XYZ file of C-alpha atoms in Angstrom:
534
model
C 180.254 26.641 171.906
C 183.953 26.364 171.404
C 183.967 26.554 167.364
C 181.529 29.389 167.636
C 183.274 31.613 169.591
C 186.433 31.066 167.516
C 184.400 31.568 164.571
C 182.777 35.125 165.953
C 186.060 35.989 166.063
C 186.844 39.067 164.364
C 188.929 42.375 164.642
C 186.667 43.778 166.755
C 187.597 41.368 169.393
C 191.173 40.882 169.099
C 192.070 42.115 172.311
C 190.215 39.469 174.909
C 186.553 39.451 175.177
C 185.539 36.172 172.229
C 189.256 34.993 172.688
C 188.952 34.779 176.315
C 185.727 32.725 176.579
C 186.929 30.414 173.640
C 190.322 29.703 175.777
C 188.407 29.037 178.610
C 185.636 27.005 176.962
C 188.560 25.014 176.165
C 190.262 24.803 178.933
C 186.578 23.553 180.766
C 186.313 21.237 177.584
C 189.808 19.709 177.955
C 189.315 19.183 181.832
C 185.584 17.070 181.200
C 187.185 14.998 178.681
C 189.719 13.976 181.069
C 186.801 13.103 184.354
C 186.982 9.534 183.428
C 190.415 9.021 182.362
C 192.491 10.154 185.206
C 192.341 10.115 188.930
C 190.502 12.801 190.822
C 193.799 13.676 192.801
C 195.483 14.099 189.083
C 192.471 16.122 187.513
C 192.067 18.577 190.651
C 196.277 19.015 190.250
C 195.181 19.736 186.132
C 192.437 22.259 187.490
C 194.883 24.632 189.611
C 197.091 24.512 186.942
C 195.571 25.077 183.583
C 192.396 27.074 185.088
C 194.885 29.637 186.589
C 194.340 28.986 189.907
C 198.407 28.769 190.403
C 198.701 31.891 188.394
C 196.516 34.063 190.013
C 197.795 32.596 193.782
C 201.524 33.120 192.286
C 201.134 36.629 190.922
C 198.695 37.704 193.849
C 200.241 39.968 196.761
C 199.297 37.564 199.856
C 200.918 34.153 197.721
C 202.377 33.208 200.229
C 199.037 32.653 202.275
C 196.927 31.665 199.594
C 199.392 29.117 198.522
C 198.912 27.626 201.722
C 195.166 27.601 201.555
C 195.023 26.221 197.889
C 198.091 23.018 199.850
C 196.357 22.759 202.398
C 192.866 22.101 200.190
C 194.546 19.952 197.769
C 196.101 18.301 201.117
C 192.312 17.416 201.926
C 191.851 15.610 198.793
C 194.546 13.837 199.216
C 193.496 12.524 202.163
C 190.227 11.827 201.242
C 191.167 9.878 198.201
C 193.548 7.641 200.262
C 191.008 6.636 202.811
C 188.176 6.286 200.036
C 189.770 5.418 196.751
C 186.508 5.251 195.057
C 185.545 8.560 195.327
C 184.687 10.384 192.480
C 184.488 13.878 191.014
C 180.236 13.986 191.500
C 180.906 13.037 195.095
C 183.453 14.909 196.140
C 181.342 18.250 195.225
C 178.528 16.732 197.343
C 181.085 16.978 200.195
C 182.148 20.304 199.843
C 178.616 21.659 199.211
C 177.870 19.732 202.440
C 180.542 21.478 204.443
C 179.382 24.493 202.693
C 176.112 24.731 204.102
C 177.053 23.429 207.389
C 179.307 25.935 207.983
C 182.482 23.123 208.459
C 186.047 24.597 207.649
C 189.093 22.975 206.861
C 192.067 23.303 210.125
C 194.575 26.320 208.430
C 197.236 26.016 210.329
C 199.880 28.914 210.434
C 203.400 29.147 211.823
C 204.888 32.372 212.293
C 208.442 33.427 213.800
C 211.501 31.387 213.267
C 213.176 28.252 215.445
C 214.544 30.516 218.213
C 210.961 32.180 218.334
C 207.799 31.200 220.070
C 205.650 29.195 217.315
C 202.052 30.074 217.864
C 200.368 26.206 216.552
C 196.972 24.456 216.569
C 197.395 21.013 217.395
C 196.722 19.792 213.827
C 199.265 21.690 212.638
C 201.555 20.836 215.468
C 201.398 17.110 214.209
C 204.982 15.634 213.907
C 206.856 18.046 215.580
C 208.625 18.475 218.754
C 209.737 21.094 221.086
C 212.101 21.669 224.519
C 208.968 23.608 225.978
C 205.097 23.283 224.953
C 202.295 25.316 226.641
C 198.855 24.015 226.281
C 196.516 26.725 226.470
C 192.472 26.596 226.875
C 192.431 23.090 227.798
C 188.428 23.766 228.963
C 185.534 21.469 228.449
C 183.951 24.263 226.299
C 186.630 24.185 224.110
C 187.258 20.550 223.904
C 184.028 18.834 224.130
C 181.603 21.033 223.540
C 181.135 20.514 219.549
C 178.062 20.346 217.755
C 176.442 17.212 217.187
C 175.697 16.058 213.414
C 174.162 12.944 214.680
C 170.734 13.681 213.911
C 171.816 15.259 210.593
C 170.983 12.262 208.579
C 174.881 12.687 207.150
C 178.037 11.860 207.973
C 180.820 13.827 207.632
C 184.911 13.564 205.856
C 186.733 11.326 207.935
C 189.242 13.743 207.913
C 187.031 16.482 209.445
C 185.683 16.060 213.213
C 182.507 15.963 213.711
C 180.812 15.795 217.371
C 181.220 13.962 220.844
C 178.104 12.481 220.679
C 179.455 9.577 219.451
C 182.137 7.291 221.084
C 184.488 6.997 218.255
C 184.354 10.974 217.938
C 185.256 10.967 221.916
C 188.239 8.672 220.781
C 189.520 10.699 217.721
C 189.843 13.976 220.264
C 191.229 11.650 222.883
C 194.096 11.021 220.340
C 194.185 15.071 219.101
C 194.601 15.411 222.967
C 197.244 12.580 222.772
C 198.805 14.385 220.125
C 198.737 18.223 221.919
C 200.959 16.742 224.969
C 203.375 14.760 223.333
C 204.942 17.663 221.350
C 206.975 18.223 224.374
C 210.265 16.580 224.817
C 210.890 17.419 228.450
C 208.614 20.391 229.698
C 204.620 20.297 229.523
C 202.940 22.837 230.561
C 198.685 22.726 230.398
C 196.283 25.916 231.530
C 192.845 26.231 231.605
C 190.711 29.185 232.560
C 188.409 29.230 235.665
C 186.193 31.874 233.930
C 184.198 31.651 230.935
C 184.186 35.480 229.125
C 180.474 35.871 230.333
C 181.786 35.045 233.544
C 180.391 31.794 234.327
C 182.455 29.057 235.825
C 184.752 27.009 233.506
C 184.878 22.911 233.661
C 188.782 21.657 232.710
C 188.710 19.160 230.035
C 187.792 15.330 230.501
C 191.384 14.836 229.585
C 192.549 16.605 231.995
C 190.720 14.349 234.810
C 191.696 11.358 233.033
C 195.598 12.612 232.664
C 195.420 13.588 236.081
C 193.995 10.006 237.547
C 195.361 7.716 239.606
C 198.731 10.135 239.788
C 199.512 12.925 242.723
C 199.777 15.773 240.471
C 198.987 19.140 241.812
C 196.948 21.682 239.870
C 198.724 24.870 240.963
C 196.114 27.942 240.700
C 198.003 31.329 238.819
C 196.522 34.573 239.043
C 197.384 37.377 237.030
C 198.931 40.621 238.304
C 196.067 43.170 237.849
C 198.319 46.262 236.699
C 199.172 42.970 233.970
C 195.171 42.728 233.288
C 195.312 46.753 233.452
C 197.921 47.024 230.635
C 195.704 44.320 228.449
C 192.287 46.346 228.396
C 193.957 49.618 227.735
C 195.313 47.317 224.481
C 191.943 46.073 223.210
C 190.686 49.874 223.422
C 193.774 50.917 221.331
C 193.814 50.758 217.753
C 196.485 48.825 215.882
C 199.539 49.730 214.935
C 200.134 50.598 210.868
C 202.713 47.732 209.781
C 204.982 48.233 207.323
C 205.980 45.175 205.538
C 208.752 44.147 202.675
C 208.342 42.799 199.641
C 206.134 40.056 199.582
C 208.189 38.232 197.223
C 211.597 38.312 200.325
C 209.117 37.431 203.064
C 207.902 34.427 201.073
C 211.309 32.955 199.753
C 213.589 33.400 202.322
C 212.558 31.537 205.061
C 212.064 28.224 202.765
C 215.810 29.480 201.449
C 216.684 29.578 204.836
C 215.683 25.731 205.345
C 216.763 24.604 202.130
C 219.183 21.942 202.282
C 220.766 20.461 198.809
C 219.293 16.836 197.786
C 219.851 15.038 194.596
C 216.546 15.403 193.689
C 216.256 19.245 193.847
C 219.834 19.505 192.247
C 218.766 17.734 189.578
C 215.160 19.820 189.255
C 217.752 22.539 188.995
C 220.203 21.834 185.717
C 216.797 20.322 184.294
C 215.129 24.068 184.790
C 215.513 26.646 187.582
C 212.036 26.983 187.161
C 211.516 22.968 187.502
C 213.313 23.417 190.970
C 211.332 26.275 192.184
C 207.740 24.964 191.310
C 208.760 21.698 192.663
C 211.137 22.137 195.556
C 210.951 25.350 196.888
C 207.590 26.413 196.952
C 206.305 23.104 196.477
C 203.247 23.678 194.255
C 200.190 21.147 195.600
C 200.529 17.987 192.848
C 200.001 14.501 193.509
C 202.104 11.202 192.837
C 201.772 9.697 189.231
C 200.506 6.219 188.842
C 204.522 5.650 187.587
C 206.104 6.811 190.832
C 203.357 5.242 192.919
C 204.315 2.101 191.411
C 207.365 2.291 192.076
C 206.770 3.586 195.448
C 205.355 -0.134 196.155
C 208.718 -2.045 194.810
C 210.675 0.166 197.072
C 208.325 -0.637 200.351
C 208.521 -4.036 199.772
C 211.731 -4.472 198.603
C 212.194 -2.469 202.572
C 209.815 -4.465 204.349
C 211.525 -7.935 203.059
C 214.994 -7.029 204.013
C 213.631 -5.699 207.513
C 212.249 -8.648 208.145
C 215.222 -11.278 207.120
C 217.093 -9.218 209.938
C 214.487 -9.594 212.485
C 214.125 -13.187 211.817
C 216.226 -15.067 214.605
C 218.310 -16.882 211.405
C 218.696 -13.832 209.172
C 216.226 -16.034 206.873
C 214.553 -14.468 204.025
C 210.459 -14.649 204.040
C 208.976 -16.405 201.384
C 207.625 -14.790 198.183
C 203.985 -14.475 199.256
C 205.185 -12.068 201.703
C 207.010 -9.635 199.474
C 203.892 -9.652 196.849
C 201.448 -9.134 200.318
C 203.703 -6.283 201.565
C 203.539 -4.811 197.798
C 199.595 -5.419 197.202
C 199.408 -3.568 200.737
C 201.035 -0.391 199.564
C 199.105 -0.303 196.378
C 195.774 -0.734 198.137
C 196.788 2.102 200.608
C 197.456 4.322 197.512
C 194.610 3.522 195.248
C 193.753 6.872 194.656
C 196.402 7.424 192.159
C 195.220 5.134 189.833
C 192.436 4.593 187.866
C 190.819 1.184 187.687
C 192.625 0.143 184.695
C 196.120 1.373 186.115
C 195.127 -0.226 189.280
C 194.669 -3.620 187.857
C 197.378 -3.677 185.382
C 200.158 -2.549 188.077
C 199.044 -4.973 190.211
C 199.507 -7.477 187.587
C 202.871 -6.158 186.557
C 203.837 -5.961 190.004
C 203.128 -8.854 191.498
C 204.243 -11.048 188.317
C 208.172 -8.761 188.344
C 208.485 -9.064 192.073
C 208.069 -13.418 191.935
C 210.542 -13.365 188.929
C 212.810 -10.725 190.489
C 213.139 -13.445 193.841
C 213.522 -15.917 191.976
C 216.140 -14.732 190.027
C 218.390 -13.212 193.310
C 216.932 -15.210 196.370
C 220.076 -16.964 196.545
C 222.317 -13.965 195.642
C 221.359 -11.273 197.870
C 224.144 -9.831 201.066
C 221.870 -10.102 204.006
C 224.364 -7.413 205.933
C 222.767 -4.665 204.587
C 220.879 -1.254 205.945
C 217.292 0.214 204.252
C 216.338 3.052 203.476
C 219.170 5.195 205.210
C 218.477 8.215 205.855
C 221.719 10.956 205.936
C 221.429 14.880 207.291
C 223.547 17.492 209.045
C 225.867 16.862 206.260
C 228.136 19.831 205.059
C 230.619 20.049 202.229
C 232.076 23.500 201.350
C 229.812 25.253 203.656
C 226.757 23.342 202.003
C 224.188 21.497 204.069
C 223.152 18.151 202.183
C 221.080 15.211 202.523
C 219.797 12.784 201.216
C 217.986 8.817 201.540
C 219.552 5.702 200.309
C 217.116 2.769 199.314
C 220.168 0.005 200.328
C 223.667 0.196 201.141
C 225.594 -3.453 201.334
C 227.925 -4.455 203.369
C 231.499 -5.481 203.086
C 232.993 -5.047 205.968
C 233.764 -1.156 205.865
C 233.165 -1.032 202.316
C 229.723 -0.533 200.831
C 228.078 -0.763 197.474
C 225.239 1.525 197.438
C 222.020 0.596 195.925
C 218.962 2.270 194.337
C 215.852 0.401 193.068
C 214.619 1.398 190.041
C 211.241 0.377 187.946
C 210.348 1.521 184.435
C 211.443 0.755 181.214
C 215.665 0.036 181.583
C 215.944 1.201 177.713
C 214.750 5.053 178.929
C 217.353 4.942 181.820
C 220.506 4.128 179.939
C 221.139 7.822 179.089
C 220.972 8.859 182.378
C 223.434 6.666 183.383
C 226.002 8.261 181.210
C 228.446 10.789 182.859
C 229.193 14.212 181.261
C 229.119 14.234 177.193
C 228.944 16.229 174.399
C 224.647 15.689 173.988
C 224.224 16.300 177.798
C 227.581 18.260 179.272
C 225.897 18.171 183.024
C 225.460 14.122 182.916
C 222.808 12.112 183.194
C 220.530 11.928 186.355
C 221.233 9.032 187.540
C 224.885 9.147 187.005
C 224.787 12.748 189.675
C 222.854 10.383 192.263
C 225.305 7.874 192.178
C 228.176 10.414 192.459
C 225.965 12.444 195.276
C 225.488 9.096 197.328
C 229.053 9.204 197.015
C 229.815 12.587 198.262
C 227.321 11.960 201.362
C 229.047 9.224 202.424
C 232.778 10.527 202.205
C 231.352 13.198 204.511
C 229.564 11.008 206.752
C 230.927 9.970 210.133
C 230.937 6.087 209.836
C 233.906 6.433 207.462
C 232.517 3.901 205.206
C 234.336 3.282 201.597
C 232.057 3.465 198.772
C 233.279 1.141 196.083
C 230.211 1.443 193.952
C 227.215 2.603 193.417
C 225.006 0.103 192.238
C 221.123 0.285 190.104
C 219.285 -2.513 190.489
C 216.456 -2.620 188.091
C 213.413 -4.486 189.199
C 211.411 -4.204 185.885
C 213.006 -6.868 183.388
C 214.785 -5.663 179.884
C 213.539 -6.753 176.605
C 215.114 -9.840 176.618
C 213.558 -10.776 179.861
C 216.324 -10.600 181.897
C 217.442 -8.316 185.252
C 220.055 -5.861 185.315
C 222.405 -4.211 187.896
C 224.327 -1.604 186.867
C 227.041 -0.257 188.561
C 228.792 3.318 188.416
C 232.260 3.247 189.174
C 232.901 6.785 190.525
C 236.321 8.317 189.987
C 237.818 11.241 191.816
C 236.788 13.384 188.270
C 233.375 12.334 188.539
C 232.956 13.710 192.241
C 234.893 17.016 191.877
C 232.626 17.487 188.884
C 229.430 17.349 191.103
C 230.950 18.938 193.841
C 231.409 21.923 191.637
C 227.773 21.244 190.358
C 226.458 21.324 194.106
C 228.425 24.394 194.657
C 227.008 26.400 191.418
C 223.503 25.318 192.230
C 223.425 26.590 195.882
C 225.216 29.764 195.016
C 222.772 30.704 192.495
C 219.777 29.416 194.568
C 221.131 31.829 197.311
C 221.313 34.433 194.521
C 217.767 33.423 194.058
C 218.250 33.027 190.347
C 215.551 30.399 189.840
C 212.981 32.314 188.517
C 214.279 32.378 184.359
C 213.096 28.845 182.490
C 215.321 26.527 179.900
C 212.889 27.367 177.382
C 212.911 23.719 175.851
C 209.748 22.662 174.139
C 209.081 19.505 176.836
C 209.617 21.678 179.448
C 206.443 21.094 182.160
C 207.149 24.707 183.427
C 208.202 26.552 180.869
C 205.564 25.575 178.725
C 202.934 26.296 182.228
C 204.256 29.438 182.677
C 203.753 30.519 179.022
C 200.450 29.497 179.002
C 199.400 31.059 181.888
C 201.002 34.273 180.934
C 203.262 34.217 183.711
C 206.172 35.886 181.898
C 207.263 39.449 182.401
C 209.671 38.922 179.881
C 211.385 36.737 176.991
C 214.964 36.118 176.518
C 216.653 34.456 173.483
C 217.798 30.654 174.699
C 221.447 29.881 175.641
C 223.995 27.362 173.592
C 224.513 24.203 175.228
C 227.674 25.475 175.756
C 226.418 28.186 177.635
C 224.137 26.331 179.458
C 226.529 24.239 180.721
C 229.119 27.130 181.933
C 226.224 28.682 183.836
């Protein structure tokens, strides 16, 4: 169908019409080649993006909403896929035509206001977070237990999704939603039920409620409303809404992330890569899933964690044996499945575990045992500039520190970005800024520790089958140079001048937005030396 509709091509249709369908038939061809090559997680990601899902959403006048719908879908998946990493394209439209005809949405949750405001939450979405004061509202047996029943459906719903209390482990899952609704407060709780249903029948409280309430003197302290109060609320409902006036979608949208921004190595180096790079990927955070590559080395870096964790909880500061660095790392990779496919699966877990026995081997009797993992640094500011950022392993030598960051892949691709400022890349290389960053956090950071180096310790062999660390001596150049870097970046984020590309060929973005026909214009690509003064 594809080389016929090129091949009606004529003048007559040079506008759209035969060009349209043959782009799409090849965009649909493209996308069922690639079914049982790639993960579903990675082919959904492939279908917002080349279908023009992400255009449309990005161009439409509610994006901001409908960018949280299309997350919050591709959130789903995700979720799906880790708890069943078998599932497959055929079986994941069963689901959805399931939930279709039954009527079953996915939780949307949205937060309006700001931090000193009152955030309006559902208790999914209120997952993680914490606040001074929580109300629970509607805490009634009609709203809690009452759900419908899909026992006798002959189906059984996403894990993700609940179903009914009929069932004892459904009774447990909103036990723990319950669980989850009062422990958002960190010092006052306050929970309400109605006595009235609308129709005017009596309301039950919740089971939780009994159950919170047992064994404990706890008094349930009966509020009643002031009737000019009730007054004021029906004369409301009878009124007609106000006409709102709203800005720009495009301010409403960006500057509340803006607002919460805070400069990491990763999004400063997303930035001098492509503005656009940084705005797709952290700003508005586009849905996309983890590549088999970054999973992988997702898996070093846990168990790399894990084993150091647990040499400090042993009562001699012994390391555990190998088994338990390869367990910890199968562990990671099983919980992640769903971002490989079979083959990757297998042949990481080869690679992995056979890397990981050679890599202990090689430093068991080598590595500082007073060290910290994974530290975590915020509520750091340099020139006015919040930043932040997590360290896989700083080392310990008395106050000075050698900071370390695992790294997997091949060593000869990562040699480059070692490599401070030169004349092929004038910003530096990416991992040379991280090591300088790491730097900067901790001059700023209250322990006063002195960084002497910063250290990356390959866990993939070379080619000769050896290990390498490689340590970046940072000078007092190197970290005004990223300081000034760090500075440039925020001010033109503020400036919100993210939204022009780099224009080079490899360029993910660039290239997405051209082929999408995002562009409202073209402009003629910068020197180097351009590029590099800003």
């Amino acid at each position: 169908m594809v080389d016929k509709t090129k091949d009606a091509q004529t003048s007559l249709f040079n506008e759209g019409g035969i060009t349209q369908v043959a782009k799409a038939m090849q965009v649909l061809e493209d996308l069922i080649s690639k079914v049982a090559n790639v993960t579903l997680l990675n082919l959904v990601e492939q279908i917002l993006q080349n279908t023009g899902i992400i255009q449309n959403v990005l161009t439409g006048k509610d994006k901001g909403f409908e960018l949280d719908m299309v997350s919050h879908f591709f959130d789903f998946i995700k979720e799906e896929t880790r708890r069943h990493p078998s599932l497959n394209l055929t079986a994941l439209v069963d689901m959805l035509k399931l939930m279709r005809r039954e009527d079953i949405r996915l939780p949307l949750p949205i937060t309006t206001g700001n931090e000193s405001g009152v955030n309006l939450l559902t208790t999914h979405g209120s997952k993680g977070l914490e606040f001074k004061h929580v109300f629970l509202a509607g805490t009634n047996a009609h709203y809690w237990e009452k759900k419908r029943s899909t026992a006798s459906a002959g189906y059984s719903l996403p894990d993700t999704v609940i179903n009914s209390l009929e069932h004892t482990d459904d009774k447990e899952e909103l036990r723990r939603l319950f669980y989850v609704a009062i422990t958002r407060a960190k010092q006052f709780l306050n929970i309400s039920y109605s006595q009235y249903k609308g129709d005017g029948k009596e309301a039950e409280p919740s089971q939780f409620i009994i159950e919170l309430l047992e064994g404990k003197e706890a008094a349930i302290e009966k509020m009643e409303l002031d009737p000019i109060v009730k007054t004021n609320y029906k004369l409301l409902r009878l009124q007609s809404a106000p006409m709102p006036e709203i800005s720009q979608m495009e301010e409403d949208f960006i500057q509340p992330k803006l607002e919460k921004f805070s400069m990491n190595v990763t999004a400063l180096n997303n930035y001098l890569k492509c503005p656009l790079h940084f705005y797709y990927n952290s700003l508005i955070r586009v849905p996309s899933g983890k590549s088999e590559a970054t999973t992988f080395g997702s898996a070093i870096h846990d168990a790399l964690n894990k084993f150091f964790k647990k040499m400090q909880d042993s009562a001699q500061s012994e390391f555990p044996d190998i088994q338990t660095l390869v367990q910890d790392f199968n562990y990671y990779m099983h919980r992640h499945r769903e971002a490989f496919t079979a083959q990757e699966f297998k042949d990481k877990m080869e690679l992995g575990e056979t890397v990981l026995i050679k890599y202990y081997e090689r430093y068991i009797n080598e590595w500082n045992k007073v060290v910290t993992t994974e530290y975590r640094i915020t509520n750091v500011v340099v020139n006015d500039i919040p930043l932040k950022g997590a360290i896989d392993k700083v080392e310990f030598n008395g106050k000075q520190v050698v900071v370390v960051d695992y790294k997997t892949g091949n060593i000869e691709n990562a040699r480059e970005k070692l490599k401070g400022p030169n004349d092929k890349n004038p910003n530096g290389g990416d991992y040379w800024r991280q090591a300088v960053f790491y730097k900067i956090l901790l001059n700023h950071h209250p322990k006063n520790w002195e960084v002497v180096s910063a250290e990356f310790d390959f866990v993939e062999p070379n080619k000769k089958k050896e290990f390498e660390k490689i340590a970046v001596n940072i000078t007092d150049a190197d970290i005004t140079t990223v300081t000034q870097q760090v500075k440039q970046v925020w001010e033109k984020i503020q400036q919100k001048d993210f939204y022009t590309g780099c224009g080079k060929e490899d360029c993910h973005w660039c290239n997405f937005v051209k082929t999408n026909e995002l562009a409202v214009a073209l402009h003629e690509m910068k020197s180097e030396e351009e590029a590099a003064e800003g």
